PDB file of C-alpha atoms in Angstrom:
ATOM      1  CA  UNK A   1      23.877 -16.289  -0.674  1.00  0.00           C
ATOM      2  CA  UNK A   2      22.275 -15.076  -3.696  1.00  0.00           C
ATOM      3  CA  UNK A   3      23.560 -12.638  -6.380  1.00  0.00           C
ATOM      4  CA  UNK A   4      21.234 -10.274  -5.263  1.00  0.00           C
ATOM      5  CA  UNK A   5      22.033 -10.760  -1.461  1.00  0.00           C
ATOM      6  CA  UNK A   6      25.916 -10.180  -2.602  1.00  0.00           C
ATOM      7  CA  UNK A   7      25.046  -6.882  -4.747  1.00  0.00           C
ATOM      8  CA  UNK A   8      22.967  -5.325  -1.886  1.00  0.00           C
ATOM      9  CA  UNK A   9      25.436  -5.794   0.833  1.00  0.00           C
ATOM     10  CA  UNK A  10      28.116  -4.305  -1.004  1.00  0.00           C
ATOM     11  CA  UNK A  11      26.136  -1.041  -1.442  1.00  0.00           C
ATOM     12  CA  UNK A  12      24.497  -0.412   2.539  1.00  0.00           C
ATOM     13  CA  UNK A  13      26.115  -0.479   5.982  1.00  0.00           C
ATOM     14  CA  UNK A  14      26.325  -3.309   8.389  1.00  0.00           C
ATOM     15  CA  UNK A  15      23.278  -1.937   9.962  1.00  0.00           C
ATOM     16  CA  UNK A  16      21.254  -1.816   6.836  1.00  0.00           C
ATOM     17  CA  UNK A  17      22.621  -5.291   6.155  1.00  0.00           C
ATOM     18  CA  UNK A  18      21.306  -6.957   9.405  1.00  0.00           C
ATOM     19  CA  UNK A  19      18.355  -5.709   9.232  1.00  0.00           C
ATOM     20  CA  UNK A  20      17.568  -7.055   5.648  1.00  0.00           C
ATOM     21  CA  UNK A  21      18.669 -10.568   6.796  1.00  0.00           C
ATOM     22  CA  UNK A  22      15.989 -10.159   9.768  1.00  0.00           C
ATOM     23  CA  UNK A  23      13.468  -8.830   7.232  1.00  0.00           C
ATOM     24  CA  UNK A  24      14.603 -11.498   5.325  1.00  0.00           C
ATOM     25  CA  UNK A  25      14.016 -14.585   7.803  1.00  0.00           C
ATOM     26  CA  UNK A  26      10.262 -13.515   8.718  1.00  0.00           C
ATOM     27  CA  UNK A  27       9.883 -13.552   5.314  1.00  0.00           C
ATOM     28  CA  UNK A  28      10.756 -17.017   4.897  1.00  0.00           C
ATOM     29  CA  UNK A  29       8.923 -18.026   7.888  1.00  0.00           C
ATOM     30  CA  UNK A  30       5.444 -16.537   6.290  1.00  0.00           C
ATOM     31  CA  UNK A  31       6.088 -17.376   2.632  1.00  0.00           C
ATOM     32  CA  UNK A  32       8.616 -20.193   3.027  1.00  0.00           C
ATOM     33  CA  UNK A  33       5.706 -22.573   2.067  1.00  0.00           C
ATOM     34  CA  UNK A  34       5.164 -21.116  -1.157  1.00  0.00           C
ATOM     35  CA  UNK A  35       8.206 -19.420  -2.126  1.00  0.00           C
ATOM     36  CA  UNK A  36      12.250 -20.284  -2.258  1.00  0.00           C
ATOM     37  CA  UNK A  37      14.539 -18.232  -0.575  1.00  0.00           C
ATOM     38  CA  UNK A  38      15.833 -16.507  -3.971  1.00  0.00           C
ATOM     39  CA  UNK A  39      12.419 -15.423  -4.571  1.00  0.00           C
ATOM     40  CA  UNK A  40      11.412 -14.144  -1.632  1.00  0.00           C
ATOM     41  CA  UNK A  41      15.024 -12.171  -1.437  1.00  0.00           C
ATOM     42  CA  UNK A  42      14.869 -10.958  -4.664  1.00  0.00           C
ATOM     43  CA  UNK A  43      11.620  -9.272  -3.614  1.00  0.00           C
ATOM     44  CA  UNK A  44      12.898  -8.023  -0.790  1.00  0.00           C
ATOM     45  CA  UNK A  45      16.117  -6.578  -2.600  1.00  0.00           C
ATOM     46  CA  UNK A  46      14.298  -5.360  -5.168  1.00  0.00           C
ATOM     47  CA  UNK A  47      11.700  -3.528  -3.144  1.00  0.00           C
ATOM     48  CA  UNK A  48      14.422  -1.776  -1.180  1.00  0.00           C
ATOM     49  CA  UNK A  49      16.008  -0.535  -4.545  1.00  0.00           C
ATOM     50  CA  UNK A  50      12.664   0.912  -4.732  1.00  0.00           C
ATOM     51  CA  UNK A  51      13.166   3.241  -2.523  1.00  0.00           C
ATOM     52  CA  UNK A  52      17.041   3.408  -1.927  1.00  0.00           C
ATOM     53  CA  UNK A  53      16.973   6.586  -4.038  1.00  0.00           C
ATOM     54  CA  UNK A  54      14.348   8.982  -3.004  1.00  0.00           C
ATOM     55  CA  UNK A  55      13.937   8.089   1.026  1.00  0.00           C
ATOM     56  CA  UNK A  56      15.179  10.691   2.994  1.00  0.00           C
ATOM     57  CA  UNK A  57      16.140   8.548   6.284  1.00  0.00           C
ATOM     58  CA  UNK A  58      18.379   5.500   5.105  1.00  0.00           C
ATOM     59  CA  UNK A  59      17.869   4.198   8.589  1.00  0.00           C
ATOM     60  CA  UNK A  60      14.128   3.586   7.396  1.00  0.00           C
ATOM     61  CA  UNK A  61      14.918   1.458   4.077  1.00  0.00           C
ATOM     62  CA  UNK A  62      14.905  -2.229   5.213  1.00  0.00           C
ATOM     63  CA  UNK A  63      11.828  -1.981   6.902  1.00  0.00           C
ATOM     64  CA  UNK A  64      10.295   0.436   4.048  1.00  0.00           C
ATOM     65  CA  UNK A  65      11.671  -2.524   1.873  1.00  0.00           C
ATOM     66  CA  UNK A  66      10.463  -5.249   4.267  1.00  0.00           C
ATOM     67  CA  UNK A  67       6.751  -4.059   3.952  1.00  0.00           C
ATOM     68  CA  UNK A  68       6.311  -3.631   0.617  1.00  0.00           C
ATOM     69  CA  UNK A  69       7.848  -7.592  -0.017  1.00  0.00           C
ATOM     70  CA  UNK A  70       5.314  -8.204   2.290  1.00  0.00           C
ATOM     71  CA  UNK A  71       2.569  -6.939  -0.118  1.00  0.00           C
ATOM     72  CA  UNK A  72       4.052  -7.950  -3.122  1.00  0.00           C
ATOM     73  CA  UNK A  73       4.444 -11.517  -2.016  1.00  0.00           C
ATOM     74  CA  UNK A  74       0.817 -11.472  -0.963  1.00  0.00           C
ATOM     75  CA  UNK A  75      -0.210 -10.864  -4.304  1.00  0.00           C
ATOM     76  CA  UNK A  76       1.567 -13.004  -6.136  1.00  0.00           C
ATOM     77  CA  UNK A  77       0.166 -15.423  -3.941  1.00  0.00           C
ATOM     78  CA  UNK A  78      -3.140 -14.256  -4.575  1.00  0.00           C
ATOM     79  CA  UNK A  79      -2.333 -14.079  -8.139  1.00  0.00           C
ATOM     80  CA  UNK A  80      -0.911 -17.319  -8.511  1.00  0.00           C
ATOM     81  CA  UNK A  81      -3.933 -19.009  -6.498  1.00  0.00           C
ATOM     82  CA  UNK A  82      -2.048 -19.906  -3.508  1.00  0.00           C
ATOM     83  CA  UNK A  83      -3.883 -18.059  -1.208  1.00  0.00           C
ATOM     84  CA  UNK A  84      -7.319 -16.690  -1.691  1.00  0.00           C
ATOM     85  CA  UNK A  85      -9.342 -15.380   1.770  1.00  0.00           C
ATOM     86  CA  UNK A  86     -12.308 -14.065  -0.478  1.00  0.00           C
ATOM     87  CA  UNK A  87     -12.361 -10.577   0.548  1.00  0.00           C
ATOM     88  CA  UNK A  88     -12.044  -8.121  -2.415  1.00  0.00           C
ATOM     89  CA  UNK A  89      -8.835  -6.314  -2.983  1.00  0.00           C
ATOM     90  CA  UNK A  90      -8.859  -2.500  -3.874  1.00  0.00           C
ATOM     91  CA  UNK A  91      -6.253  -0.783  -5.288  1.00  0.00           C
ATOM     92  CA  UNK A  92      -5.811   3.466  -5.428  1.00  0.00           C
ATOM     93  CA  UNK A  93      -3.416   4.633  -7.803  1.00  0.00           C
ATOM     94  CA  UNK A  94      -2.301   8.351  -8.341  1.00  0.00           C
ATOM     95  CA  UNK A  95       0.786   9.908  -9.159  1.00  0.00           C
ATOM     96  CA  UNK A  96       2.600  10.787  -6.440  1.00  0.00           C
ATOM     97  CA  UNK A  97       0.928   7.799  -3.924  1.00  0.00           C
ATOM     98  CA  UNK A  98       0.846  10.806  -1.060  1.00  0.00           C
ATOM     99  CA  UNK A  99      -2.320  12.123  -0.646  1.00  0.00           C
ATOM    100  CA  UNK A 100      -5.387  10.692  -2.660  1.00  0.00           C
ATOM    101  CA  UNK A 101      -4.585   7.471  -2.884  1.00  0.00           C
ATOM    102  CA  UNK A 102      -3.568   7.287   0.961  1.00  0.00           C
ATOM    103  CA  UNK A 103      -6.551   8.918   2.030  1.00  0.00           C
ATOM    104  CA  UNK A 104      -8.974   6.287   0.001  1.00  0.00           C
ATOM    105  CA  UNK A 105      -6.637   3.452   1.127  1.00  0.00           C
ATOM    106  CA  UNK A 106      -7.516   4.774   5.079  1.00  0.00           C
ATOM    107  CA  UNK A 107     -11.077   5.341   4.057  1.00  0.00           C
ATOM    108  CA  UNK A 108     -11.362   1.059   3.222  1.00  0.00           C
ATOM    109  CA  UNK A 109      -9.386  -0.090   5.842  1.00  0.00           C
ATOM    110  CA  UNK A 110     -11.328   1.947   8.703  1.00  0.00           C
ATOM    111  CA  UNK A 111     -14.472   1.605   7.271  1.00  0.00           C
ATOM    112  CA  UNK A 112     -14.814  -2.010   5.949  1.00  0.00           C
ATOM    113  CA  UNK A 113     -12.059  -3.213   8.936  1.00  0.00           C
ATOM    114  CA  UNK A 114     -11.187  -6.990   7.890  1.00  0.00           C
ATOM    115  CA  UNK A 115     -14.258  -7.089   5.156  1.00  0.00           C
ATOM    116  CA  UNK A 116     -11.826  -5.833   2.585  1.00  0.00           C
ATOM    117  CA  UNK A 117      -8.429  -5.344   1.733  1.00  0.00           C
ATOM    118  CA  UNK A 118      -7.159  -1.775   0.295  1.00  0.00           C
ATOM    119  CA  UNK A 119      -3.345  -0.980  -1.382  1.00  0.00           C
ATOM    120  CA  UNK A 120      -1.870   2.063  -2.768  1.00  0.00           C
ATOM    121  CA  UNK A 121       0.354   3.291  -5.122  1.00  0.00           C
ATOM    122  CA  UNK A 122       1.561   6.098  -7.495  1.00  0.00           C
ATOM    123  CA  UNK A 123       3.805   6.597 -10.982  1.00  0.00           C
ATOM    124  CA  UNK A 124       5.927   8.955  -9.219  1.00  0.00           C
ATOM    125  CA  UNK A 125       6.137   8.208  -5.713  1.00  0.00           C
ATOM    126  CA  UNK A 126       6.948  10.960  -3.358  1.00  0.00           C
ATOM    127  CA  UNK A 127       9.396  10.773  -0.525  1.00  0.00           C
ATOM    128  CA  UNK A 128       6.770  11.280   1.827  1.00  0.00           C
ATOM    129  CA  UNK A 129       2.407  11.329   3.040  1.00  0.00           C
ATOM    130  CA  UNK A 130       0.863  15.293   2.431  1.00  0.00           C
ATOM    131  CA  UNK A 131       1.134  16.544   5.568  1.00  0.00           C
ATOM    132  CA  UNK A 132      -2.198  18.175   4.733  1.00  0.00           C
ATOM    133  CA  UNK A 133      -3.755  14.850   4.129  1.00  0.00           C
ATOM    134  CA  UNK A 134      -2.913  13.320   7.313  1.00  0.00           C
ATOM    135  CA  UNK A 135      -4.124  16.085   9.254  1.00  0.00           C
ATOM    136  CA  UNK A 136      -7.490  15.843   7.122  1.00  0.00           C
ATOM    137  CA  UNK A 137      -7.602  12.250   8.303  1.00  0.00           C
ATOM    138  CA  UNK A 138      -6.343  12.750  11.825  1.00  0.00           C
ATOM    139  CA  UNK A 139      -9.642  14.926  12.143  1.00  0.00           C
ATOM    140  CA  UNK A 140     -11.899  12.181  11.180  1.00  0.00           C
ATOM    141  CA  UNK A 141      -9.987   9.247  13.723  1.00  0.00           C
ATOM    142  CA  UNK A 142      -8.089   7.531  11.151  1.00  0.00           C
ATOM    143  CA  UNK A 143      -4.325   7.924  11.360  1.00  0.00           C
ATOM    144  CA  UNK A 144      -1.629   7.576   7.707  1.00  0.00           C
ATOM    145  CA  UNK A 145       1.096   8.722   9.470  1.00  0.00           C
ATOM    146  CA  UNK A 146       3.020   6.212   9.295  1.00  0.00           C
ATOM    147  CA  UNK A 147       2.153   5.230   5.476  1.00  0.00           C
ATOM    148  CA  UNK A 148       4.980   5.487   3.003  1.00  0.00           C
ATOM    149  CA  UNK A 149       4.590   6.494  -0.681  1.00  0.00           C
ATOM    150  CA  UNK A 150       5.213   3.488  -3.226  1.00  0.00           C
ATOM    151  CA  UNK A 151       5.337   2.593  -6.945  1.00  0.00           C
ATOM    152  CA  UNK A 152       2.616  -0.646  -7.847  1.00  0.00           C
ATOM    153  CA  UNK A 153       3.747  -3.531  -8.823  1.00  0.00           C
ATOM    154  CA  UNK A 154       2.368  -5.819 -11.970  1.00  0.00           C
ATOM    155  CA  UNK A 155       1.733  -8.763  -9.641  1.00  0.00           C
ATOM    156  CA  UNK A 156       0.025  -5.737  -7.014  1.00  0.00           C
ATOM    157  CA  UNK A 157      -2.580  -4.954  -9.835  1.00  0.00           C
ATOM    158  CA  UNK A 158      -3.231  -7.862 -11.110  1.00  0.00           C
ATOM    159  CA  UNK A 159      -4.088  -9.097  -7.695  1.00  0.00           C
ATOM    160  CA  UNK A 160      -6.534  -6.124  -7.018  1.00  0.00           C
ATOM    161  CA  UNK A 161     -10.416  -6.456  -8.136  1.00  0.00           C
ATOM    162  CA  UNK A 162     -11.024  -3.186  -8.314  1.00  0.00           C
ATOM    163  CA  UNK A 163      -8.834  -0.874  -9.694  1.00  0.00           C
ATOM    164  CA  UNK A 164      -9.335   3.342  -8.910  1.00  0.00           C
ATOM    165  CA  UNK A 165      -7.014   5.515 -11.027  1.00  0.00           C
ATOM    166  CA  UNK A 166      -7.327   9.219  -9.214  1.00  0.00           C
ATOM    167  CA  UNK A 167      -4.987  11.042 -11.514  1.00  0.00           C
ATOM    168  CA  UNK A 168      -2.086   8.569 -13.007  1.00  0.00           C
ATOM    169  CA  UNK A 169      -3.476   9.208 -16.280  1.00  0.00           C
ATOM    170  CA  UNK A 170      -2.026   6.702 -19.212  1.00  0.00           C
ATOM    171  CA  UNK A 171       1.064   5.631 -16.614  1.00  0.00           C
ATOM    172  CA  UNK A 172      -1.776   3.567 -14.980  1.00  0.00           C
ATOM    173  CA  UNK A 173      -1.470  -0.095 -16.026  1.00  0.00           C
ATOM    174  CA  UNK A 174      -4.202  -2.065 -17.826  1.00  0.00           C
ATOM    175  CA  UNK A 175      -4.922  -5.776 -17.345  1.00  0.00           C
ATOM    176  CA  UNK A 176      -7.970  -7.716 -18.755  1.00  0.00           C
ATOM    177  CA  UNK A 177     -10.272  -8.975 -16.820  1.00  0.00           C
ATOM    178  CA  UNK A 178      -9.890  -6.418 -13.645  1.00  0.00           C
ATOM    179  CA  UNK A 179     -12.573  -4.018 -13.049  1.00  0.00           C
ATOM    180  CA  UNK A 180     -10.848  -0.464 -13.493  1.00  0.00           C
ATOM    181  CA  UNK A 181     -12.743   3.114 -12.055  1.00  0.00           C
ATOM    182  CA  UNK A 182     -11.423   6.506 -12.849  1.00  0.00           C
ATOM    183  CA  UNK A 183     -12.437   9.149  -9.960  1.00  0.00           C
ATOM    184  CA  UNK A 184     -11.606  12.817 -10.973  1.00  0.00           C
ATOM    185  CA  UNK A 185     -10.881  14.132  -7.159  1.00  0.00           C
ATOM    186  CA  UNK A 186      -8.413  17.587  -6.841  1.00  0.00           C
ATOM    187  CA  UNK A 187      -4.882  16.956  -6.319  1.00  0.00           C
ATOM    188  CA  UNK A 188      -4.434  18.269  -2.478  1.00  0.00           C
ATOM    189  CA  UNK A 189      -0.506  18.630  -2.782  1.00  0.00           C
ATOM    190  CA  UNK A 190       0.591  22.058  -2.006  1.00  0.00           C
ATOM    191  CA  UNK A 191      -3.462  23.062  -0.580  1.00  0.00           C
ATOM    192  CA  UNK A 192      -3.686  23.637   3.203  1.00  0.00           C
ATOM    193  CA  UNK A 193      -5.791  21.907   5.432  1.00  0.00           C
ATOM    194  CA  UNK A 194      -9.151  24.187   4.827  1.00  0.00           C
ATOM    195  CA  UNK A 195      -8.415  22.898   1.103  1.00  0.00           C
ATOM    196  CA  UNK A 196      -8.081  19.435   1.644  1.00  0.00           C
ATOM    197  CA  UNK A 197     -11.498  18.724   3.469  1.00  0.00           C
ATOM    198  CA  UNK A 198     -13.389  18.703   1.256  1.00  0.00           C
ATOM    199  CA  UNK A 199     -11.400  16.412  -1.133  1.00  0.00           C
ATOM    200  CA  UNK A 200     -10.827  14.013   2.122  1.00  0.00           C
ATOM    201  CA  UNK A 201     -15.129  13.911   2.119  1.00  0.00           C
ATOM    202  CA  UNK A 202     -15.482  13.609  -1.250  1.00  0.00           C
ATOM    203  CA  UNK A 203     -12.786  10.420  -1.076  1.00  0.00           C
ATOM    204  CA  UNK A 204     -14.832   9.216   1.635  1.00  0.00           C
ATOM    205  CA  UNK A 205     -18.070   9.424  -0.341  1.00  0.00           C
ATOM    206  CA  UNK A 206     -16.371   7.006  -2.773  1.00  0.00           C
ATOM    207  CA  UNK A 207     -15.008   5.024  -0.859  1.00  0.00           C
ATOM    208  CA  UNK A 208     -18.580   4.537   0.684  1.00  0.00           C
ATOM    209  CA  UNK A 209     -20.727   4.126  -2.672  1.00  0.00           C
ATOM    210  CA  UNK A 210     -18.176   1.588  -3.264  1.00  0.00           C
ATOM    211  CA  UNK A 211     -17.824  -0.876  -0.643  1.00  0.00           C
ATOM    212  CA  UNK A 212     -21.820  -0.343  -0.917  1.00  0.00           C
ATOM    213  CA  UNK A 213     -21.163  -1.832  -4.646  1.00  0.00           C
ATOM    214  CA  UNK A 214     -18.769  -4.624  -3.242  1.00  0.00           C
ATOM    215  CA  UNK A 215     -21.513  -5.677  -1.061  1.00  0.00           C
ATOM    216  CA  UNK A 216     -19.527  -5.258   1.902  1.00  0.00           C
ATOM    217  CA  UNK A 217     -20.579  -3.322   5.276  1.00  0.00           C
ATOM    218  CA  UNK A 218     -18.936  -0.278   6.234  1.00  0.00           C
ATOM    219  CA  UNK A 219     -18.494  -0.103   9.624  1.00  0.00           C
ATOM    220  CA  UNK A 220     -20.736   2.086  12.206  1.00  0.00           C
ATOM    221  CA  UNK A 221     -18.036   2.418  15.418  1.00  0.00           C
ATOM    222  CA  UNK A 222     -17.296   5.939  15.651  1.00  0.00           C
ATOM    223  CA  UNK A 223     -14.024   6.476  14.158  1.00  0.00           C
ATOM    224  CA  UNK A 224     -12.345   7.851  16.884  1.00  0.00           C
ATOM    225  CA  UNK A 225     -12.698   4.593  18.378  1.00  0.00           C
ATOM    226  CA  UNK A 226     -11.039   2.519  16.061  1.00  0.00           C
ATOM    227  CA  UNK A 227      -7.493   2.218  15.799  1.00  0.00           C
ATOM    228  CA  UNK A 228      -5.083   3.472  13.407  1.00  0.00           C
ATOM    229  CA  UNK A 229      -5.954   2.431   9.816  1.00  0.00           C
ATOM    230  CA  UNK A 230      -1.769   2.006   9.407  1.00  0.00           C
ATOM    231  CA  UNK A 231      -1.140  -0.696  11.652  1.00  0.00           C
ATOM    232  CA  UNK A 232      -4.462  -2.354  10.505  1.00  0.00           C
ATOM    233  CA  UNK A 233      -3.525  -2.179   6.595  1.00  0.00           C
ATOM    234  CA  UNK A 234      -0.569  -3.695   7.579  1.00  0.00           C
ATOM    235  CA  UNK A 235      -1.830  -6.542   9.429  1.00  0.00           C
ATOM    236  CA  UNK A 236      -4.325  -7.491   6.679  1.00  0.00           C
ATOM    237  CA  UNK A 237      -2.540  -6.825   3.101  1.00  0.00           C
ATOM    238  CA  UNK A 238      -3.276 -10.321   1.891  1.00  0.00           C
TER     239      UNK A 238
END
């Protein structure tokens, strides 16, 4: 067991325990390839400390945790050239990671489907999605429900291609060499649904002009065909 491992379990139930040494083992069967069991751990562990202190439903944590390892181990991957599928990598970034950035990030994954991939993240992470801005979606087919606010990572953005700052301001981080876009859209928290529409559409416009830039297709199924843009962000964050 590692340091971290013996840290962690002195701090969570039995519950919470168990389930990090299952998040832990598919882990290692998906990464074990690339990365030692310390590693991948310590990702794990330290993504959960991520969000030990603001999540409202401890219950939630190891697979909250699990998830975001997930993504971060991806892009170290990516960033360490073990694994490159040749799809370009998007990354929103706002403050809060609970409305704008969610909505964009469920704008790519409907829309471009397995063409791209899209991640999300904020400087202050909330504890949990606008309820506004998941109605907006929900009107348009494309469900965030189940998305979680997050913090980003250095090994997240240096991963990403594209880089879209939507109110972060100087907390955003800066690395050579990746292509950076600042989009001045309203803050929805605290608007109602009326108010948020027409920041969802102008997010989708965006979103639109640039996958149209990345050369890649946006889809033409009706969205309230397609399935939720959750499970499919989930299935393709590499």
């Amino acid at each position: 067991m590692t340091e971290t491992s013996a840290r962690i379990q002195q701090e969570i139930t039995l519950d919470q325990q168990l389930a990090l040494h299952t998040a832990a083992t598919r882990l290692a069967e998906e990464f074990g390839a690339i990365y030692g069991t310390e590693t991948i751990e310590k990702f794990l562990h330290n993504s959960y400390d991520q969000f030990a202190t603001a999540a409202s439903i401890p219950n939630y944590l190891p697979l909250l945790a699990e998830r975001f390892a997930r993504q971060r181990l991806r892009a170290l991957a990516r960033v360490e050239g073990h694994h490159r599928h040749g799809r370009p990598v998007v990354l929103f970034l706002c403050t809060h990671n609970a409305g704008r950035s969610q909505m964009a990030l469920g704008f790519v994954t409907h829309l471009a489907a397995d063409r791209a991939v899209a991640w999300s993240g904020g400087s202050e992470p909330g504890i949990e999605i606008n309820p506004s801005a998941i109605a907006a979606m929900a009107e348009r087919g494309i469900d965030i429900s189940e998305e979680f606010p997050k913090p980003w990572t250095d090994e997240v953005v240096r991963a990403a291609d594209v880089v879209v700052t939507m109110g972060c301001g100087d907390a955003c981080p800066v690395f050579p060499g990746t292509r950076y876009e600042t989009w001045n859209v309203d803050d929805p928290a605290g608007l109602d649904l009326t108010d948020v529409r027409p920041i969802r559409d102008e997010i989708e416009r965006r979103v639109r002009r640039l996958l149209d830039e990345l050369q890649v297709p946006a889809t033409r199924q009706p969205i309230a065909a397609r399935r939720s843009a959750t499970a499919a962000s989930w299935e393709r964050t590499d």
